[in-house]
Amino acid sequence: MQTIDGKSLSAEILEELRRQVASLSGPPPCVAFIRVGEDPASVYYVGAKQKKAAAVGMESRLLTFPESISQEDLLAEVAALNSNPDVHGILVQAPLPAHIDEKTVFNRVAPEKDVDGFSATNLGRLVQEDPAAFVACTPAGIVEIVRSYGIETEGRHVVVLGRSLIVGKPAALLFMRKAAFANATVTVCHSRTRDLAAITRSADLLIAAIGRPAFVTADMVRDGATVIDVGINRVEDASRKRGYRLQGDVDYGKVAPKCAAITPVPGGVGPMTVAMLLRNTLKAAYGPFSISPP
Ligand code: GUN
Protein backbone atom coordinates (compact mmCIF):
# COMPACT_ATOMS: atom_id res chain seq x y z
CA MET A 1 0.00 0.00 0.00
CA GLN A 2 1.29 3.40 -1.05
CA THR A 3 0.33 6.53 0.85
CA ILE A 4 -0.15 9.41 -1.55
CA ASP A 5 1.73 12.42 -0.23
CA GLY A 6 -0.35 15.40 -1.32
CA LYS A 7 1.65 17.71 0.89
CA SER A 8 4.95 17.01 -0.88
CA LEU A 9 3.39 17.07 -4.33
CA SER A 10 1.71 20.37 -3.53
CA ALA A 11 5.02 21.77 -2.26
CA GLU A 12 6.68 20.85 -5.58
CA ILE A 13 3.94 22.59 -7.57
CA LEU A 14 4.07 25.65 -5.32
CA GLU A 15 7.83 25.85 -5.80
CA GLU A 16 7.35 25.68 -9.57
CA LEU A 17 4.73 28.44 -9.33
CA ARG A 18 7.05 30.56 -7.18
CA ARG A 19 9.74 30.32 -9.88
CA GLN A 20 7.25 31.17 -12.61
CA VAL A 21 5.93 34.19 -10.70
CA ALA A 22 9.49 35.39 -10.00
CA SER A 23 10.24 35.30 -13.73
CA LEU A 24 7.24 37.45 -14.72
CA SER A 25 7.99 40.87 -16.08
CA GLY A 26 4.56 42.30 -15.17
CA PRO A 27 2.79 42.71 -11.83
CA PRO A 28 2.30 39.65 -9.62
CA PRO A 29 -0.97 37.76 -10.05
CA CYS A 30 -3.62 38.89 -7.57
CA VAL A 31 -6.49 36.80 -6.23
CA ALA A 32 -9.40 38.29 -4.27
CA PHE A 33 -11.27 36.24 -1.69
CA ILE A 34 -14.80 36.96 -0.55
CA ARG A 35 -15.81 35.44 2.76
CA VAL A 36 -19.28 35.86 4.22
CA GLY A 37 -19.62 35.18 7.95
CA GLU A 38 -17.14 33.58 10.31
CA ASP A 39 -17.54 29.85 9.69
CA PRO A 40 -14.35 28.49 11.36
CA ALA A 41 -13.50 26.13 8.50
CA SER A 42 -13.91 28.92 5.92
CA VAL A 43 -11.80 31.29 8.02
CA TYR A 44 -9.08 28.63 8.17
CA TYR A 45 -9.22 27.72 4.46
CA VAL A 46 -9.17 31.28 3.18
CA GLY A 47 -6.31 32.10 5.57
CA ALA A 48 -4.35 29.09 4.32
CA LYS A 49 -4.93 30.10 0.69
CA GLN A 50 -3.72 33.64 1.39
CA LYS A 51 -0.57 32.37 3.12
CA LYS A 52 0.32 30.12 0.18
CA ALA A 53 -0.38 32.93 -2.29
CA ALA A 54 2.14 35.11 -0.44
CA ALA A 55 4.63 32.23 -0.33
CA VAL A 56 4.68 31.98 -4.13
CA GLY A 57 4.90 35.76 -4.56
CA MET A 58 1.27 36.38 -5.47
CA GLU A 59 -0.93 39.11 -4.05
CA SER A 60 -4.24 38.45 -2.38
CA ARG A 61 -7.07 40.51 -0.99
CA LEU A 62 -9.69 39.49 1.51
CA LEU A 63 -13.15 41.02 1.56
CA THR A 64 -15.26 39.91 4.52
CA PHE A 65 -18.94 40.57 5.02
CA PRO A 66 -21.43 39.78 7.78
CA GLU A 67 -23.88 36.90 7.36
CA SER A 68 -26.59 39.54 6.99
CA ILE A 69 -25.27 40.90 3.68
CA SER A 70 -27.97 40.86 1.00
CA GLN A 71 -27.52 38.91 -2.20
CA GLU A 72 -27.81 42.15 -4.15
CA ASP A 73 -24.99 43.78 -2.18
CA LEU A 74 -22.80 40.69 -2.52
CA LEU A 75 -23.37 40.63 -6.28
CA ALA A 76 -22.35 44.30 -6.42
CA GLU A 77 -19.09 43.43 -4.63
CA VAL A 78 -18.41 40.69 -7.17
CA ALA A 79 -19.15 43.08 -10.02
CA ALA A 80 -16.68 45.62 -8.58
CA LEU A 81 -13.94 42.96 -8.50
CA ASN A 82 -14.85 41.90 -12.04
CA SER A 83 -14.13 45.40 -13.30
CA ASN A 84 -11.01 45.96 -11.17
CA PRO A 85 -8.01 45.44 -13.49
CA ASP A 86 -5.66 44.87 -10.53
CA VAL A 87 -7.57 41.71 -9.55
CA HIS A 88 -6.97 38.68 -11.77
CA GLY A 89 -8.80 35.94 -9.86
CA ILE A 90 -11.93 35.92 -7.68
CA LEU A 91 -12.95 33.24 -5.20
CA VAL A 92 -16.21 33.39 -3.26
CA GLN A 93 -15.79 30.96 -0.40
CA ALA A 94 -18.62 28.46 0.00
CA PRO A 95 -20.83 27.81 1.87
CA LEU A 96 -22.79 31.05 1.67
CA PRO A 97 -25.70 31.86 4.02
CA ALA A 98 -29.03 30.22 3.16
CA HIS A 99 -30.64 33.46 1.92
CA ILE A 100 -28.00 33.76 -0.83
CA ASP A 101 -28.17 31.58 -3.93
CA GLU A 102 -24.64 30.27 -4.48
CA LYS A 103 -25.23 29.52 -8.13
CA THR A 104 -26.29 33.10 -8.84
CA VAL A 105 -23.16 34.40 -7.14
CA PHE A 106 -20.80 31.94 -8.86
CA ASN A 107 -22.32 32.86 -12.22
CA ARG A 108 -21.70 36.54 -11.61
CA VAL A 109 -17.92 36.03 -11.38
CA ALA A 110 -16.39 37.01 -14.74
CA PRO A 111 -15.43 33.73 -16.50
CA GLU A 112 -11.87 34.97 -17.10
CA LYS A 113 -11.45 35.60 -13.33
CA ASP A 114 -13.33 32.48 -12.18
CA VAL A 115 -10.36 30.65 -10.63
CA ASP A 116 -12.79 28.32 -8.80
CA GLY A 117 -14.30 27.14 -12.09
CA PHE A 118 -17.83 27.14 -10.63
CA SER A 119 -19.52 29.41 -13.17
CA ALA A 120 -21.83 27.99 -15.82
CA THR A 121 -19.39 29.22 -18.47
CA ASN A 122 -16.40 27.35 -17.09
CA LEU A 123 -18.39 24.22 -16.26
CA GLY A 124 -19.77 24.33 -19.82
CA ARG A 125 -16.25 24.67 -21.19
CA LEU A 126 -15.22 21.66 -19.14
CA VAL A 127 -18.13 19.65 -20.57
CA GLN A 128 -16.94 20.70 -24.05
CA GLU A 129 -13.35 19.74 -23.13
CA ASP A 130 -12.36 23.29 -24.02
CA PRO A 131 -8.80 24.07 -22.85
CA ALA A 132 -10.03 27.58 -21.98
CA ALA A 133 -11.91 26.12 -18.99
CA PHE A 134 -10.92 26.99 -15.48
CA VAL A 135 -11.27 23.69 -13.65
CA ALA A 136 -12.47 23.48 -10.04
CA CYS A 137 -9.45 23.21 -7.78
CA THR A 138 -10.19 20.04 -5.79
CA PRO A 139 -10.93 17.84 -8.85
CA ALA A 140 -7.98 19.41 -10.68
CA GLY A 141 -5.81 18.43 -7.69
CA ILE A 142 -7.09 14.85 -7.91
CA VAL A 143 -6.12 14.68 -11.60
CA GLU A 144 -2.69 16.04 -10.68
CA ILE A 145 -2.25 13.27 -8.09
CA VAL A 146 -3.29 10.65 -10.65
CA ARG A 147 -0.87 12.10 -13.21
CA SER A 148 2.01 12.45 -10.81
CA TYR A 149 1.64 8.96 -9.32
CA GLY A 150 1.07 7.40 -12.76
CA ILE A 151 -2.27 5.90 -11.72
CA GLU A 152 -3.83 4.19 -14.73
CA THR A 153 -7.34 5.39 -15.62
CA GLU A 154 -7.65 4.57 -19.33
CA GLY A 155 -10.56 2.16 -19.75
CA ARG A 156 -10.71 1.71 -15.97
CA HIS A 157 -13.69 2.19 -13.73
CA VAL A 158 -13.60 5.46 -11.81
CA VAL A 159 -16.36 5.70 -9.22
CA VAL A 160 -17.13 9.15 -7.85
CA LEU A 161 -19.02 9.11 -4.57
CA GLY A 162 -20.79 12.48 -4.32
CA ARG A 163 -22.35 14.78 -6.92
CA SER A 164 -21.48 18.26 -5.70
CA LEU A 165 -20.73 21.17 -7.97
CA ILE A 166 -17.42 21.66 -6.17
CA VAL A 167 -16.06 18.12 -6.45
CA GLY A 168 -18.25 15.26 -7.68
CA LYS A 169 -19.61 16.66 -10.93
CA PRO A 170 -16.37 18.21 -12.23
CA ALA A 171 -14.35 15.16 -11.12
CA ALA A 172 -16.63 12.90 -13.17
CA LEU A 173 -16.30 15.21 -16.19
CA LEU A 174 -12.51 15.30 -15.90
CA PHE A 175 -12.08 11.53 -15.79
CA MET A 176 -14.39 10.93 -18.74
CA ARG A 177 -12.46 13.36 -21.00
CA LYS A 178 -10.67 12.04 -24.06
CA ALA A 179 -7.29 12.74 -22.52
CA ALA A 180 -4.32 11.23 -20.80
CA PHE A 181 -5.03 10.28 -17.20
CA ALA A 182 -8.72 10.29 -18.10
CA ASN A 183 -10.51 8.11 -20.71
CA ALA A 184 -12.17 6.32 -17.82
CA THR A 185 -15.55 4.67 -17.48
CA VAL A 186 -17.12 6.87 -14.83
CA THR A 187 -19.95 6.12 -12.44
CA VAL A 188 -21.30 8.79 -10.11
CA CYS A 189 -22.93 7.51 -6.92
CA HIS A 190 -24.59 9.44 -4.13
CA SER A 191 -26.66 9.10 -0.98
CA ARG A 192 -29.66 7.71 -2.89
CA THR A 193 -27.75 5.09 -4.88
CA ARG A 194 -28.99 1.53 -4.46
CA ASP A 195 -26.45 -1.25 -3.85
CA LEU A 196 -23.79 1.37 -3.33
CA ALA A 197 -21.19 -1.06 -2.01
CA ALA A 198 -21.54 -3.29 -5.09
CA ILE A 199 -20.71 -0.30 -7.29
CA THR A 200 -17.86 1.08 -5.20
CA ARG A 201 -16.37 -2.44 -5.01
CA SER A 202 -16.05 -2.46 -8.79
CA ALA A 203 -14.00 0.76 -8.77
CA ASP A 204 -10.38 0.76 -9.87
CA LEU A 205 -10.24 4.36 -8.64
CA LEU A 206 -12.67 5.44 -5.94
CA ILE A 207 -13.12 9.14 -5.24
CA ALA A 208 -14.91 9.67 -1.93
CA ALA A 209 -16.52 13.12 -1.79
CA ILE A 210 -19.75 12.56 0.09
CA GLY A 211 -18.98 14.63 3.18
CA ARG A 212 -19.69 11.94 5.77
CA PRO A 213 -16.98 10.87 8.19
CA ALA A 214 -15.60 7.34 7.66
CA PHE A 215 -18.49 6.55 5.28
CA VAL A 216 -16.39 4.30 3.04
CA THR A 217 -15.75 1.05 4.90
CA ALA A 218 -13.47 -1.85 4.00
CA ASP A 219 -16.29 -3.93 2.47
CA MET A 220 -16.89 -1.15 -0.07
CA VAL A 221 -13.40 -1.31 -1.58
CA ARG A 222 -11.86 -4.08 -3.64
CA ASP A 223 -8.33 -5.29 -3.06
CA GLY A 224 -5.83 -3.30 -5.09
CA ALA A 225 -8.04 -0.26 -5.71
CA THR A 226 -6.79 3.30 -5.43
CA VAL A 227 -8.79 5.52 -3.08
CA ILE A 228 -8.86 9.32 -3.10
CA ASP A 229 -10.43 10.73 0.06
CA VAL A 230 -11.78 14.26 -0.41
CA GLY A 231 -13.60 14.47 2.93
CA ILE A 232 -12.42 16.89 5.59
CA ASN A 233 -14.95 16.34 8.36
CA ARG A 234 -14.52 17.77 11.84
CA VAL A 235 -15.49 15.14 14.40
CA GLU A 236 -15.54 15.74 18.13
CA ASP A 237 -12.49 14.35 19.91
CA ALA A 238 -12.03 15.22 23.56
CA SER A 239 -8.47 13.87 23.49
CA ARG A 240 -7.41 16.72 21.15
CA LYS A 241 -6.59 20.16 22.46
CA ARG A 242 -8.87 21.85 19.91
CA GLY A 243 -11.71 19.44 20.75
CA TYR A 244 -12.01 17.86 17.30
CA ARG A 245 -10.03 15.92 14.74
CA LEU A 246 -10.19 15.84 10.97
CA GLN A 247 -11.75 12.67 9.61
CA GLY A 248 -11.96 11.84 5.92
CA ASP A 249 -14.88 10.19 4.15
CA VAL A 250 -12.92 6.91 4.30
CA ASP A 251 -12.38 4.63 7.28
CA TYR A 252 -8.66 4.90 6.63
CA GLY A 253 -7.39 2.38 9.18
CA LYS A 254 -9.48 -0.47 7.76
CA VAL A 255 -9.48 0.55 4.09
CA ALA A 256 -5.81 1.47 3.59
CA PRO A 257 -4.38 -2.08 3.93
CA LYS A 258 -6.55 -3.20 0.97
CA CYS A 259 -5.48 -0.39 -1.36
CA ALA A 260 -2.78 -0.07 -3.99
CA ALA A 261 -2.63 3.61 -3.03
CA ILE A 262 -4.66 5.94 -0.84
CA THR A 263 -4.68 9.61 0.16
CA PRO A 264 -4.54 10.39 3.88
CA VAL A 265 -6.59 13.09 5.65
CA PRO A 266 -5.07 15.54 6.28
CA GLY A 267 -2.14 15.69 3.85
CA GLY A 268 -3.78 14.21 0.76
CA VAL A 269 -6.15 16.14 -1.48
CA GLY A 270 -6.39 19.27 0.72
CA PRO A 271 -2.94 20.75 -0.01
CA MET A 272 -3.41 20.04 -3.74
CA THR A 273 -6.52 22.22 -3.84
CA VAL A 274 -4.55 25.29 -2.78
CA ALA A 275 -1.81 24.63 -5.35
CA MET A 276 -4.41 24.32 -8.13
CA LEU A 277 -6.06 27.58 -7.06
CA LEU A 278 -2.77 29.42 -7.39
CA ARG A 279 -2.04 27.74 -10.71
CA ASN A 280 -5.46 28.95 -11.93
CA THR A 281 -4.64 32.43 -10.65
CA LEU A 282 -1.40 32.53 -12.62
CA LYS A 283 -3.33 31.48 -15.72
CA ALA A 284 -6.01 34.12 -15.07
CA ALA A 285 -3.31 36.78 -14.88
CA TYR A 286 -1.01 35.65 -17.66
CA GLY A 287 -2.82 32.86 -19.58
CA PRO A 288 -3.04 30.90 -21.73
CA PHE A 289 -5.78 28.94 -20.05
CA SER A 290 -5.35 25.21 -20.04
CA ILE A 291 -6.82 22.19 -18.28
CA SER A 292 -3.34 20.70 -18.30
CA PRO A 293 -0.48 22.07 -16.25
CA PRO A 294 1.95 24.34 -18.06
N1 GUN B 1 -15.60 25.54 0.02
C1 GUN B 1 -15.03 24.32 0.11
N2 GUN B 1 -14.19 24.11 -0.93
C2 GUN B 1 -14.24 25.23 -1.69
C3 GUN B 1 -13.59 25.62 -2.89
O1 GUN B 1 -12.80 24.90 -3.51
N3 GUN B 1 -13.89 26.86 -3.35
C4 GUN B 1 -14.76 27.67 -2.71
N4 GUN B 1 -15.02 28.87 -3.24
N5 GUN B 1 -15.39 27.35 -1.60
C5 GUN B 1 -15.13 26.12 -1.09
Tab-separated table of C-alpha atoms and ligand atoms in Angstrom:
chain	number	residue	atom	x	y	z
A	1	MET	CA	0.000	0.000	0.000
A	2	GLN	CA	1.293	3.396	-1.054
A	3	THR	CA	0.332	6.530	0.852
A	4	ILE	CA	-0.145	9.415	-1.551
A	5	ASP	CA	1.727	12.419	-0.233
A	6	GLY	CA	-0.347	15.398	-1.323
A	7	LYS	CA	1.649	17.709	0.887
A	8	SER	CA	4.953	17.005	-0.883
A	9	LEU	CA	3.388	17.068	-4.333
A	10	SER	CA	1.711	20.369	-3.526
A	11	ALA	CA	5.020	21.774	-2.255
A	12	GLU	CA	6.682	20.853	-5.577
A	13	ILE	CA	3.941	22.589	-7.574
A	14	LEU	CA	4.065	25.650	-5.324
A	15	GLU	CA	7.829	25.851	-5.799
A	16	GLU	CA	7.351	25.683	-9.569
A	17	LEU	CA	4.730	28.444	-9.329
A	18	ARG	CA	7.054	30.556	-7.182
A	19	ARG	CA	9.745	30.323	-9.876
A	20	GLN	CA	7.246	31.169	-12.609
A	21	VAL	CA	5.933	34.189	-10.701
A	22	ALA	CA	9.493	35.386	-9.996
A	23	SER	CA	10.241	35.300	-13.729
A	24	LEU	CA	7.238	37.445	-14.715
A	25	SER	CA	7.995	40.869	-16.080
A	26	GLY	CA	4.563	42.300	-15.170
A	27	PRO	CA	2.787	42.706	-11.833
A	28	PRO	CA	2.303	39.653	-9.620
A	29	PRO	CA	-0.967	37.762	-10.051
A	30	CYS	CA	-3.622	38.893	-7.572
A	31	VAL	CA	-6.492	36.801	-6.226
A	32	ALA	CA	-9.399	38.291	-4.269
A	33	PHE	CA	-11.269	36.238	-1.694
A	34	ILE	CA	-14.800	36.964	-0.551
A	35	ARG	CA	-15.814	35.439	2.757
A	36	VAL	CA	-19.283	35.857	4.215
A	37	GLY	CA	-19.617	35.183	7.946
A	38	GLU	CA	-17.144	33.576	10.310
A	39	ASP	CA	-17.543	29.845	9.689
A	40	PRO	CA	-14.354	28.490	11.359
A	41	ALA	CA	-13.503	26.131	8.503
A	42	SER	CA	-13.913	28.918	5.920
A	43	VAL	CA	-11.802	31.291	8.025
A	44	TYR	CA	-9.080	28.628	8.172
A	45	TYR	CA	-9.215	27.722	4.457
A	46	VAL	CA	-9.173	31.279	3.180
A	47	GLY	CA	-6.306	32.104	5.571
A	48	ALA	CA	-4.347	29.094	4.321
A	49	LYS	CA	-4.929	30.096	0.688
A	50	GLN	CA	-3.723	33.643	1.392
A	51	LYS	CA	-0.566	32.370	3.120
A	52	LYS	CA	0.322	30.124	0.184
A	53	ALA	CA	-0.382	32.928	-2.285
A	54	ALA	CA	2.137	35.105	-0.442
A	55	ALA	CA	4.632	32.226	-0.326
A	56	VAL	CA	4.677	31.983	-4.131
A	57	GLY	CA	4.902	35.761	-4.557
A	58	MET	CA	1.270	36.384	-5.468
A	59	GLU	CA	-0.927	39.109	-4.051
A	60	SER	CA	-4.237	38.450	-2.385
A	61	ARG	CA	-7.074	40.506	-0.989
A	62	LEU	CA	-9.692	39.491	1.505
A	63	LEU	CA	-13.155	41.023	1.559
A	64	THR	CA	-15.256	39.905	4.525
A	65	PHE	CA	-18.939	40.568	5.018
A	66	PRO	CA	-21.432	39.777	7.778
A	67	GLU	CA	-23.879	36.896	7.361
A	68	SER	CA	-26.593	39.543	6.985
A	69	ILE	CA	-25.268	40.900	3.676
A	70	SER	CA	-27.969	40.857	1.002
A	71	GLN	CA	-27.516	38.912	-2.202
A	72	GLU	CA	-27.806	42.152	-4.155
A	73	ASP	CA	-24.985	43.784	-2.178
A	74	LEU	CA	-22.802	40.692	-2.522
A	75	LEU	CA	-23.366	40.629	-6.275
A	76	ALA	CA	-22.351	44.301	-6.422
A	77	GLU	CA	-19.089	43.432	-4.634
A	78	VAL	CA	-18.405	40.686	-7.172
A	79	ALA	CA	-19.155	43.083	-10.025
A	80	ALA	CA	-16.677	45.616	-8.578
A	81	LEU	CA	-13.939	42.961	-8.504
A	82	ASN	CA	-14.854	41.903	-12.043
A	83	SER	CA	-14.127	45.400	-13.297
A	84	ASN	CA	-11.011	45.960	-11.173
A	85	PRO	CA	-8.009	45.440	-13.489
A	86	ASP	CA	-5.659	44.866	-10.531
A	87	VAL	CA	-7.570	41.708	-9.549
A	88	HIS	CA	-6.972	38.685	-11.768
A	89	GLY	CA	-8.796	35.942	-9.863
A	90	ILE	CA	-11.928	35.921	-7.683
A	91	LEU	CA	-12.949	33.237	-5.198
A	92	VAL	CA	-16.215	33.394	-3.262
A	93	GLN	CA	-15.786	30.961	-0.398
A	94	ALA	CA	-18.617	28.460	0.000
A	95	PRO	CA	-20.833	27.815	1.868
A	96	LEU	CA	-22.789	31.055	1.667
A	97	PRO	CA	-25.702	31.857	4.024
A	98	ALA	CA	-29.028	30.221	3.163
A	99	HIS	CA	-30.644	33.460	1.922
A	100	ILE	CA	-28.005	33.757	-0.827
A	101	ASP	CA	-28.170	31.577	-3.934
A	102	GLU	CA	-24.638	30.274	-4.476
A	103	LYS	CA	-25.231	29.516	-8.130
A	104	THR	CA	-26.289	33.100	-8.838
A	105	VAL	CA	-23.156	34.403	-7.139
A	106	PHE	CA	-20.800	31.940	-8.858
A	107	ASN	CA	-22.320	32.862	-12.218
A	108	ARG	CA	-21.696	36.542	-11.611
A	109	VAL	CA	-17.918	36.030	-11.382
A	110	ALA	CA	-16.393	37.007	-14.741
A	111	PRO	CA	-15.426	33.734	-16.496
A	112	GLU	CA	-11.865	34.969	-17.103
A	113	LYS	CA	-11.445	35.595	-13.331
A	114	ASP	CA	-13.328	32.483	-12.180
A	115	VAL	CA	-10.356	30.654	-10.627
A	116	ASP	CA	-12.791	28.323	-8.797
A	117	GLY	CA	-14.302	27.144	-12.089
A	118	PHE	CA	-17.827	27.137	-10.628
A	119	SER	CA	-19.522	29.414	-13.170
A	120	ALA	CA	-21.831	27.991	-15.817
A	121	THR	CA	-19.393	29.220	-18.466
A	122	ASN	CA	-16.400	27.345	-17.092
A	123	LEU	CA	-18.391	24.223	-16.265
A	124	GLY	CA	-19.767	24.334	-19.816
A	125	ARG	CA	-16.253	24.671	-21.188
A	126	LEU	CA	-15.219	21.657	-19.138
A	127	VAL	CA	-18.128	19.652	-20.572
A	128	GLN	CA	-16.943	20.700	-24.045
A	129	GLU	CA	-13.347	19.742	-23.129
A	130	ASP	CA	-12.356	23.290	-24.019
A	131	PRO	CA	-8.800	24.069	-22.852
A	132	ALA	CA	-10.033	27.578	-21.979
A	133	ALA	CA	-11.914	26.123	-18.990
A	134	PHE	CA	-10.923	26.988	-15.477
A	135	VAL	CA	-11.272	23.686	-13.653
A	136	ALA	CA	-12.469	23.484	-10.042
A	137	CYS	CA	-9.450	23.207	-7.776
A	138	THR	CA	-10.193	20.044	-5.794
A	139	PRO	CA	-10.927	17.842	-8.847
A	140	ALA	CA	-7.975	19.406	-10.676
A	141	GLY	CA	-5.811	18.426	-7.694
A	142	ILE	CA	-7.086	14.845	-7.914
A	143	VAL	CA	-6.117	14.675	-11.602
A	144	GLU	CA	-2.695	16.039	-10.680
A	145	ILE	CA	-2.253	13.268	-8.085
A	146	VAL	CA	-3.292	10.651	-10.655
A	147	ARG	CA	-0.873	12.099	-13.208
A	148	SER	CA	2.006	12.447	-10.808
A	149	TYR	CA	1.643	8.963	-9.318
A	150	GLY	CA	1.069	7.396	-12.760
A	151	ILE	CA	-2.269	5.897	-11.721
A	152	GLU	CA	-3.826	4.191	-14.734
A	153	THR	CA	-7.337	5.395	-15.622
A	154	GLU	CA	-7.652	4.571	-19.329
A	155	GLY	CA	-10.565	2.159	-19.746
A	156	ARG	CA	-10.706	1.710	-15.974
A	157	HIS	CA	-13.693	2.186	-13.729
A	158	VAL	CA	-13.603	5.463	-11.815
A	159	VAL	CA	-16.363	5.699	-9.217
A	160	VAL	CA	-17.133	9.146	-7.849
A	161	LEU	CA	-19.024	9.107	-4.572
A	162	GLY	CA	-20.786	12.482	-4.318
A	163	ARG	CA	-22.351	14.776	-6.918
A	164	SER	CA	-21.484	18.260	-5.699
A	165	LEU	CA	-20.733	21.169	-7.973
A	166	ILE	CA	-17.419	21.665	-6.174
A	167	VAL	CA	-16.063	18.117	-6.451
A	168	GLY	CA	-18.253	15.256	-7.684
A	169	LYS	CA	-19.609	16.659	-10.935
A	170	PRO	CA	-16.370	18.213	-12.226
A	171	ALA	CA	-14.346	15.160	-11.123
A	172	ALA	CA	-16.630	12.900	-13.173
A	173	LEU	CA	-16.299	15.213	-16.194
A	174	LEU	CA	-12.508	15.296	-15.899
A	175	PHE	CA	-12.079	11.533	-15.786
A	176	MET	CA	-14.387	10.930	-18.745
A	177	ARG	CA	-12.462	13.358	-20.997
A	178	LYS	CA	-10.673	12.035	-24.057
A	179	ALA	CA	-7.292	12.745	-22.517
A	180	ALA	CA	-4.318	11.227	-20.804
A	181	PHE	CA	-5.027	10.284	-17.196
A	182	ALA	CA	-8.722	10.293	-18.100
A	183	ASN	CA	-10.506	8.113	-20.709
A	184	ALA	CA	-12.166	6.319	-17.821
A	185	THR	CA	-15.549	4.674	-17.482
A	186	VAL	CA	-17.120	6.872	-14.835
A	187	THR	CA	-19.945	6.120	-12.436
A	188	VAL	CA	-21.303	8.793	-10.113
A	189	CYS	CA	-22.927	7.510	-6.917
A	190	HIS	CA	-24.594	9.440	-4.132
A	191	SER	CA	-26.656	9.099	-0.981
A	192	ARG	CA	-29.662	7.711	-2.887
A	193	THR	CA	-27.748	5.095	-4.883
A	194	ARG	CA	-28.988	1.528	-4.456
A	195	ASP	CA	-26.445	-1.253	-3.855
A	196	LEU	CA	-23.792	1.368	-3.331
A	197	ALA	CA	-21.186	-1.064	-2.006
A	198	ALA	CA	-21.544	-3.285	-5.090
A	199	ILE	CA	-20.710	-0.305	-7.292
A	200	THR	CA	-17.858	1.080	-5.199
A	201	ARG	CA	-16.373	-2.442	-5.006
A	202	SER	CA	-16.053	-2.457	-8.789
A	203	ALA	CA	-14.004	0.756	-8.768
A	204	ASP	CA	-10.378	0.758	-9.873
A	205	LEU	CA	-10.236	4.356	-8.640
A	206	LEU	CA	-12.674	5.436	-5.944
A	207	ILE	CA	-13.117	9.142	-5.235
A	208	ALA	CA	-14.913	9.672	-1.933
A	209	ALA	CA	-16.522	13.115	-1.790
A	210	ILE	CA	-19.749	12.557	0.093
A	211	GLY	CA	-18.980	14.635	3.178
A	212	ARG	CA	-19.687	11.943	5.772
A	213	PRO	CA	-16.976	10.874	8.190
A	214	ALA	CA	-15.601	7.335	7.656
A	215	PHE	CA	-18.485	6.551	5.281
A	216	VAL	CA	-16.390	4.296	3.037
A	217	THR	CA	-15.749	1.051	4.899
A	218	ALA	CA	-13.467	-1.848	4.002
A	219	ASP	CA	-16.286	-3.931	2.473
A	220	MET	CA	-16.892	-1.151	-0.074
A	221	VAL	CA	-13.401	-1.307	-1.579
A	222	ARG	CA	-11.864	-4.075	-3.640
A	223	ASP	CA	-8.325	-5.291	-3.057
A	224	GLY	CA	-5.828	-3.304	-5.095
A	225	ALA	CA	-8.041	-0.261	-5.711
A	226	THR	CA	-6.793	3.298	-5.432
A	227	VAL	CA	-8.789	5.523	-3.079
A	228	ILE	CA	-8.860	9.317	-3.095
A	229	ASP	CA	-10.431	10.732	0.061
A	230	VAL	CA	-11.782	14.257	-0.414
A	231	GLY	CA	-13.603	14.469	2.934
A	232	ILE	CA	-12.423	16.887	5.591
A	233	ASN	CA	-14.954	16.340	8.364
A	234	ARG	CA	-14.524	17.771	11.838
A	235	VAL	CA	-15.491	15.138	14.401
A	236	GLU	CA	-15.543	15.744	18.133
A	237	ASP	CA	-12.491	14.355	19.906
A	238	ALA	CA	-12.028	15.224	23.560
A	239	SER	CA	-8.474	13.866	23.487
A	240	ARG	CA	-7.414	16.717	21.151
A	241	LYS	CA	-6.589	20.158	22.456
A	242	ARG	CA	-8.870	21.848	19.914
A	243	GLY	CA	-11.706	19.437	20.748
A	244	TYR	CA	-12.007	17.861	17.302
A	245	ARG	CA	-10.030	15.919	14.741
A	246	LEU	CA	-10.189	15.844	10.970
A	247	GLN	CA	-11.747	12.673	9.605
A	248	GLY	CA	-11.957	11.838	5.917
A	249	ASP	CA	-14.883	10.189	4.154
A	250	VAL	CA	-12.924	6.913	4.297
A	251	ASP	CA	-12.384	4.632	7.283
A	252	TYR	CA	-8.655	4.899	6.635
A	253	GLY	CA	-7.387	2.377	9.184
A	254	LYS	CA	-9.481	-0.468	7.760
A	255	VAL	CA	-9.475	0.553	4.092
A	256	ALA	CA	-5.815	1.473	3.590
A	257	PRO	CA	-4.384	-2.079	3.935
A	258	LYS	CA	-6.552	-3.197	0.967
A	259	CYS	CA	-5.475	-0.385	-1.362
A	260	ALA	CA	-2.776	-0.067	-3.991
A	261	ALA	CA	-2.634	3.607	-3.031
A	262	ILE	CA	-4.665	5.944	-0.837
A	263	THR	CA	-4.681	9.615	0.164
A	264	PRO	CA	-4.537	10.389	3.881
A	265	VAL	CA	-6.594	13.090	5.647
A	266	PRO	CA	-5.073	15.542	6.285
A	267	GLY	CA	-2.145	15.694	3.853
A	268	GLY	CA	-3.783	14.213	0.756
A	269	VAL	CA	-6.148	16.138	-1.476
A	270	GLY	CA	-6.392	19.268	0.719
A	271	PRO	CA	-2.945	20.747	-0.015
A	272	MET	CA	-3.409	20.038	-3.743
A	273	THR	CA	-6.523	22.219	-3.845
A	274	VAL	CA	-4.553	25.292	-2.779
A	275	ALA	CA	-1.814	24.628	-5.347
A	276	MET	CA	-4.415	24.323	-8.130
A	277	LEU	CA	-6.056	27.578	-7.055
A	278	LEU	CA	-2.773	29.421	-7.394
A	279	ARG	CA	-2.039	27.736	-10.709
A	280	ASN	CA	-5.458	28.951	-11.925
A	281	THR	CA	-4.640	32.429	-10.647
A	282	LEU	CA	-1.399	32.527	-12.624
A	283	LYS	CA	-3.330	31.476	-15.719
A	284	ALA	CA	-6.005	34.121	-15.075
A	285	ALA	CA	-3.314	36.777	-14.884
A	286	TYR	CA	-1.009	35.647	-17.658
A	287	GLY	CA	-2.821	32.855	-19.584
A	288	PRO	CA	-3.037	30.903	-21.734
A	289	PHE	CA	-5.783	28.941	-20.052
A	290	SER	CA	-5.353	25.206	-20.040
A	291	ILE	CA	-6.821	22.186	-18.283
A	292	SER	CA	-3.336	20.700	-18.302
A	293	PRO	CA	-0.485	22.073	-16.248
A	294	PRO	CA	1.951	24.341	-18.056
B	1	GUN	N1	-15.597	25.541	0.021
B	1	GUN	C1	-15.033	24.316	0.106
B	1	GUN	N2	-14.194	24.109	-0.933
B	1	GUN	C2	-14.238	25.231	-1.687
B	1	GUN	C3	-13.587	25.622	-2.892
B	1	GUN	O1	-12.799	24.896	-3.507
B	1	GUN	N3	-13.891	26.858	-3.345
B	1	GUN	C4	-14.762	27.673	-2.709
B	1	GUN	N4	-15.019	28.868	-3.239
B	1	GUN	N5	-15.387	27.347	-1.596
B	1	GUN	C5	-15.130	26.120	-1.090
